[in-house]
Amino acid sequence: MPRFAIPDEDALAPLVIGLDVGSGGARAGVYDATGREVGKRTHKQPHGFTVGDDGTSTIDADVIVEGLRTALGKVLSDPLPGPVMAIGFDAFASSLVVVDEAGEPLTPCITYADTRCRTQVAALRESLDPVALHERTGARLHSSYTAPRLAWLREEHPDLFSRAHRFMALGEYVALKLLGTPALGTASAAWSGMIDRRTGRYVPELLEAVGVDAAMMGTPLDPSDALPLAGTPLAKEFPQLKEAVWVPVIGDGLAANIGIGALGPTTWGISTATSGAIRQLITGETPTLPTGLWAYRVDADRTLVGSAMSDCGRVLDWARNQFSLADDISTWDTDELFAAAPESSTPLVVPFFSGERGTQWRDGARALYANVSASTTAEDLLRGSMEGVALSYLRIADQLTEMGGTPERIVLSGGMTEAIPAWLHLLSDALGAPIDHVAISRSTMRGSAVLALEQAAPGVEVAEAPVRNRIEPRPEHADYYRERLDRFEKLADLA
């Protein structure tokens, strides 16, 4: 796939930097005023989560900080064709780092996939009104959000909880270490599930329920509340940044939509990375939410609506490792496997390896394989696994359609689809809609850069993301996926 890049000599001022922290690594890249990468100034520092059978999913927050510092050093090592005026920053959402009075971490970063607080989720659902909270915060009571995690820490680790000075999102902690000042973006704070989506303030009932004062939580900052870097430790380390501003961290979901051009209420943005999601960026008042969706405040005017699953690319990785398929994905005959007409003998798969988020939000759910016989092959299991991912998207799409109608356009990107683009035949057939596969492999990092451009050069027009190819649905397969979805939901009730 061609890089969405521009040579140094053609780069247009102002320049901005995009920082991105995903499940698999920390990245930095330099972009010009058109939203294109400048030359090949991108760098990734790989990392991984620590996971356990008890639901643990964590990562050392200082590893993230050093990864970003290293990535910045790499992209700034050669002279730039202009000054850097802003840094945009996104990180995986729903994270928590407990910090002491000296600003040192008492815990690793607890990630969105950590489900150890399942018991506390159930207790909060009993003591609070889940329906009213969902409408107010735009988030469900679920293990991927902050309130149950705080309750878990208080109950399971009281000594640690008593030493806590601040409860930070990962991006807020990164700002503390790089800038000397914590900076929590509204769009990141919203992913905690603890702020009112209409006012941007923490919900008192949730704070009281988990025994935390609002002063221990970060103050949400809109993208326009950018912090000057002059005089910060980061600017002293990298003088090229002394004229720039730091845009408070946003969630990677918002960054992904911005990066692929899913910017209006008529467009859905689909991400297919380790986790997956469908999102819609809307302006103005949001309607009443269907139960399976979330709505995250971006700023006073914008809200990101949608839903997600924890297991998308993770399903592909698991299938590759467990079904003795070749490690080199390029050697697989996926075109034939995924373009073929569906068969009733294909295994029916509920791919909840990390629990269920959208649409039922059952933390303890796990993956199930059904309709498996002695004649089932590894390829059949792979096809069924990826059909299961497509059905996970379909159940989200049904609720988005219920809320806002059929979209005029669907755009998609993500590392999993880059690895096996042919699986889009399954997704397009399941959704019954054409899908534009956008040719940008680092969409979240580009999205953070484009948001930075909003602050550095208001009104600038960025280049439209190129479309790699359009996948058209095959109407004759629609009934198959509808029947499968009905069985999927019944099986999911057992998961």
PDB file of N, CA and C in Angstrom, residues 384-439:
ATOM      1  N   GLY A 384     -15.171 -19.375  10.220  1.00  0.00           N
ATOM      2  CA  GLY A 384     -16.184 -19.163  11.247  1.00  0.00           C
ATOM      3  C   GLY A 384     -15.776 -18.089  12.242  1.00  0.00           C
ATOM      4  N   SER A 385     -14.498 -18.046  12.588  1.00  0.00           N
ATOM      5  CA  SER A 385     -14.007 -17.025  13.521  1.00  0.00           C
ATOM      6  C   SER A 385     -14.208 -15.633  12.949  1.00  0.00           C
ATOM      7  N   MET A 386     -13.880 -15.462  11.675  1.00  0.00           N
ATOM      8  CA  MET A 386     -13.994 -14.143  11.061  1.00  0.00           C
ATOM      9  C   MET A 386     -15.447 -13.790  10.756  1.00  0.00           C
ATOM     10  N   GLU A 387     -16.294 -14.782  10.486  1.00  0.00           N
ATOM     11  CA  GLU A 387     -17.730 -14.498  10.404  1.00  0.00           C
ATOM     12  C   GLU A 387     -18.238 -14.028  11.759  1.00  0.00           C
ATOM     13  N   GLY A 388     -17.718 -14.608  12.846  1.00  0.00           N
ATOM     14  CA  GLY A 388     -18.099 -14.168  14.175  1.00  0.00           C
ATOM     15  C   GLY A 388     -17.738 -12.721  14.430  1.00  0.00           C
ATOM     16  N   VAL A 389     -16.573 -12.290  13.940  1.00  0.00           N
ATOM     17  CA  VAL A 389     -16.187 -10.881  14.059  1.00  0.00           C
ATOM     18  C   VAL A 389     -17.159 -10.009  13.263  1.00  0.00           C
ATOM     19  N   ALA A 390     -17.508 -10.447  12.044  1.00  0.00           N
ATOM     20  CA  ALA A 390     -18.450  -9.683  11.223  1.00  0.00           C
ATOM     21  C   ALA A 390     -19.805  -9.560  11.920  1.00  0.00           C
ATOM     22  N   LEU A 391     -20.262 -10.631  12.557  1.00  0.00           N
ATOM     23  CA  LEU A 391     -21.537 -10.580  13.276  1.00  0.00           C
ATOM     24  C   LEU A 391     -21.458  -9.642  14.486  1.00  0.00           C
ATOM     25  N   SER A 392     -20.280  -9.562  15.113  1.00  0.00           N
ATOM     26  CA  SER A 392     -20.097  -8.618  16.217  1.00  0.00           C
ATOM     27  C   SER A 392     -20.288  -7.187  15.734  1.00  0.00           C
ATOM     28  N   TYR A 393     -19.811  -6.889  14.526  1.00  0.00           N
ATOM     29  CA  TYR A 393     -20.033  -5.565  13.941  1.00  0.00           C
ATOM     30  C   TYR A 393     -21.499  -5.358  13.569  1.00  0.00           C
ATOM     31  N   LEU A 394     -22.141  -6.403  13.055  1.00  0.00           N
ATOM     32  CA  LEU A 394     -23.533  -6.268  12.610  1.00  0.00           C
ATOM     33  C   LEU A 394     -24.450  -5.895  13.774  1.00  0.00           C
ATOM     34  N   ARG A 395     -24.233  -6.484  14.931  1.00  0.00           N
ATOM     35  CA  ARG A 395     -25.121  -6.179  16.067  1.00  0.00           C
ATOM     36  C   ARG A 395     -24.946  -4.720  16.503  1.00  0.00           C
ATOM     37  N   ILE A 396     -23.727  -4.161  16.361  1.00  0.00           N
ATOM     38  CA  ILE A 396     -23.516  -2.736  16.636  1.00  0.00           C
ATOM     39  C   ILE A 396     -24.190  -1.889  15.563  1.00  0.00           C
ATOM     40  N   ALA A 397     -24.017  -2.282  14.309  1.00  0.00           N
ATOM     41  CA  ALA A 397     -24.596  -1.531  13.193  1.00  0.00           C
ATOM     42  C   ALA A 397     -26.115  -1.444  13.314  1.00  0.00           C
ATOM     43  N   ASP A 398     -26.749  -2.502  13.758  1.00  0.00           N
ATOM     44  CA  ASP A 398     -28.204  -2.485  13.910  1.00  0.00           C
ATOM     45  C   ASP A 398     -28.634  -1.397  14.897  1.00  0.00           C
ATOM     46  N   GLN A 399     -27.887  -1.239  15.983  1.00  0.00           N
ATOM     47  CA  GLN A 399     -28.263  -0.220  16.967  1.00  0.00           C
ATOM     48  C   GLN A 399     -27.939   1.189  16.479  1.00  0.00           C
ATOM     49  N   LEU A 400     -26.840   1.362  15.757  1.00  0.00           N
ATOM     50  CA  LEU A 400     -26.553   2.674  15.169  1.00  0.00           C
ATOM     51  C   LEU A 400     -27.639   3.066  14.164  1.00  0.00           C
ATOM     52  N   THR A 401     -28.109   2.105  13.384  1.00  0.00           N
ATOM     53  CA  THR A 401     -29.172   2.378  12.421  1.00  0.00           C
ATOM     54  C   THR A 401     -30.458   2.750  13.142  1.00  0.00           C
ATOM     55  N   GLU A 402     -30.730   2.062  14.239  1.00  0.00           N
ATOM     56  CA  GLU A 402     -31.917   2.377  15.048  1.00  0.00           C
ATOM     57  C   GLU A 402     -31.871   3.821  15.541  1.00  0.00           C
ATOM     58  N   MET A 403     -30.679   4.304  15.886  1.00  0.00           N
ATOM     59  CA  MET A 403     -30.558   5.645  16.434  1.00  0.00           C
ATOM     60  C   MET A 403     -30.557   6.720  15.354  1.00  0.00           C
ATOM     61  N   GLY A 404     -29.787   6.495  14.272  1.00  0.00           N
ATOM     62  CA  GLY A 404     -29.578   7.572  13.308  1.00  0.00           C
ATOM     63  C   GLY A 404     -29.865   7.233  11.863  1.00  0.00           C
ATOM     64  N   GLY A 405     -30.357   6.055  11.596  1.00  0.00           N
ATOM     65  CA  GLY A 405     -30.652   5.682  10.220  1.00  0.00           C
ATOM     66  C   GLY A 405     -29.443   5.102   9.497  1.00  0.00           C
ATOM     67  N   THR A 406     -29.660   4.752   8.244  1.00  0.00           N
ATOM     68  CA  THR A 406     -28.622   4.134   7.425  1.00  0.00           C
ATOM     69  C   THR A 406     -27.584   5.175   7.021  1.00  0.00           C
ATOM     70  N   PRO A 407     -26.301   4.869   7.133  1.00  0.00           N
ATOM     71  CA  PRO A 407     -25.277   5.847   6.768  1.00  0.00           C
ATOM     72  C   PRO A 407     -25.165   6.016   5.260  1.00  0.00           C
ATOM     73  N   GLU A 408     -24.718   7.178   4.843  1.00  0.00           N
ATOM     74  CA  GLU A 408     -24.467   7.401   3.420  1.00  0.00           C
ATOM     75  C   GLU A 408     -23.152   6.771   2.983  1.00  0.00           C
ATOM     76  N   ARG A 409     -22.226   6.613   3.946  1.00  0.00           N
ATOM     77  CA  ARG A 409     -20.921   6.065   3.599  1.00  0.00           C
ATOM     78  C   ARG A 409     -20.339   5.359   4.814  1.00  0.00           C
ATOM     79  N   ILE A 410     -19.607   4.270   4.550  1.00  0.00           N
ATOM     80  CA  ILE A 410     -18.852   3.570   5.586  1.00  0.00           C
ATOM     81  C   ILE A 410     -17.395   3.536   5.156  1.00  0.00           C
ATOM     82  N   VAL A 411     -16.510   4.044   6.007  1.00  0.00           N
ATOM     83  CA  VAL A 411     -15.073   3.993   5.735  1.00  0.00           C
ATOM     84  C   VAL A 411     -14.413   3.148   6.816  1.00  0.00           C
ATOM     85  N   LEU A 412     -13.345   2.461   6.434  1.00  0.00           N
ATOM     86  CA  LEU A 412     -12.744   1.470   7.329  1.00  0.00           C
ATOM     87  C   LEU A 412     -11.240   1.469   7.187  1.00  0.00           C
ATOM     88  N   SER A 413     -10.567   1.224   8.306  1.00  0.00           N
ATOM     89  CA  SER A 413      -9.123   0.997   8.281  1.00  0.00           C
ATOM     90  C   SER A 413      -8.764   0.105   9.457  1.00  0.00           C
ATOM     91  N   GLY A 414      -7.520  -0.340   9.493  1.00  0.00           N
ATOM     92  CA  GLY A 414      -7.061  -1.124  10.637  1.00  0.00           C
ATOM     93  C   GLY A 414      -6.076  -2.192  10.242  1.00  0.00           C
ATOM     94  N   GLY A 415      -5.174  -2.500  11.167  1.00  0.00           N
ATOM     95  CA  GLY A 415      -4.107  -3.449  10.895  1.00  0.00           C
ATOM     96  C   GLY A 415      -4.592  -4.838  10.558  1.00  0.00           C
ATOM     97  N   MET A 416      -5.699  -5.278  11.182  1.00  0.00           N
ATOM     98  CA  MET A 416      -6.191  -6.612  10.876  1.00  0.00           C
ATOM     99  C   MET A 416      -6.634  -6.726   9.427  1.00  0.00           C
ATOM    100  N   THR A 417      -7.310  -5.689   8.929  1.00  0.00           N
ATOM    101  CA  THR A 417      -7.758  -5.719   7.537  1.00  0.00           C
ATOM    102  C   THR A 417      -6.587  -5.571   6.579  1.00  0.00           C
ATOM    103  N   GLU A 418      -5.554  -4.829   6.979  1.00  0.00           N
ATOM    104  CA  GLU A 418      -4.361  -4.765   6.132  1.00  0.00           C
ATOM    105  C   GLU A 418      -3.759  -6.155   5.970  1.00  0.00           C
ATOM    106  N   ALA A 419      -3.837  -6.971   7.029  1.00  0.00           N
ATOM    107  CA  ALA A 419      -3.262  -8.312   6.975  1.00  0.00           C
ATOM    108  C   ALA A 419      -4.068  -9.240   6.084  1.00  0.00           C
ATOM    109  N   ILE A 420      -5.410  -9.179   6.174  1.00  0.00           N
ATOM    110  CA  ILE A 420      -6.272 -10.048   5.352  1.00  0.00           C
ATOM    111  C   ILE A 420      -7.427  -9.210   4.797  1.00  0.00           C
ATOM    112  N   PRO A 421      -7.164  -8.368   3.789  1.00  0.00           N
ATOM    113  CA  PRO A 421      -8.225  -7.508   3.252  1.00  0.00           C
ATOM    114  C   PRO A 421      -9.419  -8.280   2.705  1.00  0.00           C
ATOM    115  N   ALA A 422      -9.217  -9.543   2.317  1.00  0.00           N
ATOM    116  CA  ALA A 422     -10.315 -10.312   1.726  1.00  0.00           C
ATOM    117  C   ALA A 422     -11.456 -10.546   2.710  1.00  0.00           C
ATOM    118  N   TRP A 423     -11.193 -10.428   4.018  1.00  0.00           N
ATOM    119  CA  TRP A 423     -12.275 -10.684   4.974  1.00  0.00           C
ATOM    120  C   TRP A 423     -13.374  -9.619   4.883  1.00  0.00           C
ATOM    121  N   LEU A 424     -13.093  -8.501   4.216  1.00  0.00           N
ATOM    122  CA  LEU A 424     -14.114  -7.473   4.048  1.00  0.00           C
ATOM    123  C   LEU A 424     -15.311  -7.987   3.250  1.00  0.00           C
ATOM    124  N   HIS A 425     -15.131  -9.044   2.468  1.00  0.00           N
ATOM    125  CA  HIS A 425     -16.289  -9.660   1.805  1.00  0.00           C
ATOM    126  C   HIS A 425     -17.305 -10.113   2.847  1.00  0.00           C
ATOM    127  N   LEU A 426     -16.811 -10.688   3.949  1.00  0.00           N
ATOM    128  CA  LEU A 426     -17.717 -11.146   5.005  1.00  0.00           C
ATOM    129  C   LEU A 426     -18.399  -9.965   5.678  1.00  0.00           C
ATOM    130  N   LEU A 427     -17.632  -8.923   5.979  1.00  0.00           N
ATOM    131  CA  LEU A 427     -18.200  -7.783   6.696  1.00  0.00           C
ATOM    132  C   LEU A 427     -19.211  -7.030   5.838  1.00  0.00           C
ATOM    133  N   SER A 428     -18.888  -6.785   4.575  1.00  0.00           N
ATOM    134  CA  SER A 428     -19.805  -6.078   3.690  1.00  0.00           C
ATOM    135  C   SER A 428     -21.102  -6.864   3.517  1.00  0.00           C
ATOM    136  N   ASP A 429     -20.982  -8.178   3.347  1.00  0.00           N
ATOM    137  CA  ASP A 429     -22.182  -9.010   3.213  1.00  0.00           C
ATOM    138  C   ASP A 429     -23.024  -8.959   4.491  1.00  0.00           C
ATOM    139  N   ALA A 430     -22.355  -9.005   5.649  1.00  0.00           N
ATOM    140  CA  ALA A 430     -23.090  -8.984   6.909  1.00  0.00           C
ATOM    141  C   ALA A 430     -23.810  -7.650   7.108  1.00  0.00           C
ATOM    142  N   LEU A 431     -23.125  -6.543   6.802  1.00  0.00           N
ATOM    143  CA  LEU A 431     -23.739  -5.221   6.989  1.00  0.00           C
ATOM    144  C   LEU A 431     -24.716  -4.881   5.868  1.00  0.00           C
ATOM    145  N   GLY A 432     -24.591  -5.556   4.747  1.00  0.00           N
ATOM    146  CA  GLY A 432     -25.452  -5.247   3.609  1.00  0.00           C
ATOM    147  C   GLY A 432     -25.185  -3.870   3.039  1.00  0.00           C
ATOM    148  N   ALA A 433     -23.936  -3.424   3.082  1.00  0.00           N
ATOM    149  CA  ALA A 433     -23.588  -2.076   2.628  1.00  0.00           C
ATOM    150  C   ALA A 433     -22.178  -2.078   2.054  1.00  0.00           C
ATOM    151  N   PRO A 434     -21.913  -1.167   1.096  1.00  0.00           N
ATOM    152  CA  PRO A 434     -20.550  -1.051   0.576  1.00  0.00           C
ATOM    153  C   PRO A 434     -19.622  -0.457   1.626  1.00  0.00           C
ATOM    154  N   ILE A 435     -18.354  -0.838   1.564  1.00  0.00           N
ATOM    155  CA  ILE A 435     -17.345  -0.374   2.512  1.00  0.00           C
ATOM    156  C   ILE A 435     -16.157   0.173   1.738  1.00  0.00           C
ATOM    157  N   ASP A 436     -15.732   1.396   2.055  1.00  0.00           N
ATOM    158  CA  ASP A 436     -14.525   1.975   1.482  1.00  0.00           C
ATOM    159  C   ASP A 436     -13.350   1.678   2.402  1.00  0.00           C
ATOM    160  N   HIS A 437     -12.429   0.843   1.919  1.00  0.00           N
ATOM    161  CA  HIS A 437     -11.223   0.501   2.677  1.00  0.00           C
ATOM    162  C   HIS A 437     -10.202   1.606   2.435  1.00  0.00           C
ATOM    163  N   VAL A 438      -9.974   2.424   3.456  1.00  0.00           N
ATOM    164  CA  VAL A 438      -9.115   3.603   3.327  1.00  0.00           C
ATOM    165  C   VAL A 438      -7.655   3.189   3.396  1.00  0.00           C
ATOM    166  N   ALA A 439      -6.848   3.760   2.515  1.00  0.00           N
ATOM    167  CA  ALA A 439      -5.433   3.389   2.395  1.00  0.00           C
ATOM    168  C   ALA A 439      -4.575   4.218   3.342  1.00  0.00           C
TER     169      ALA A 439
END
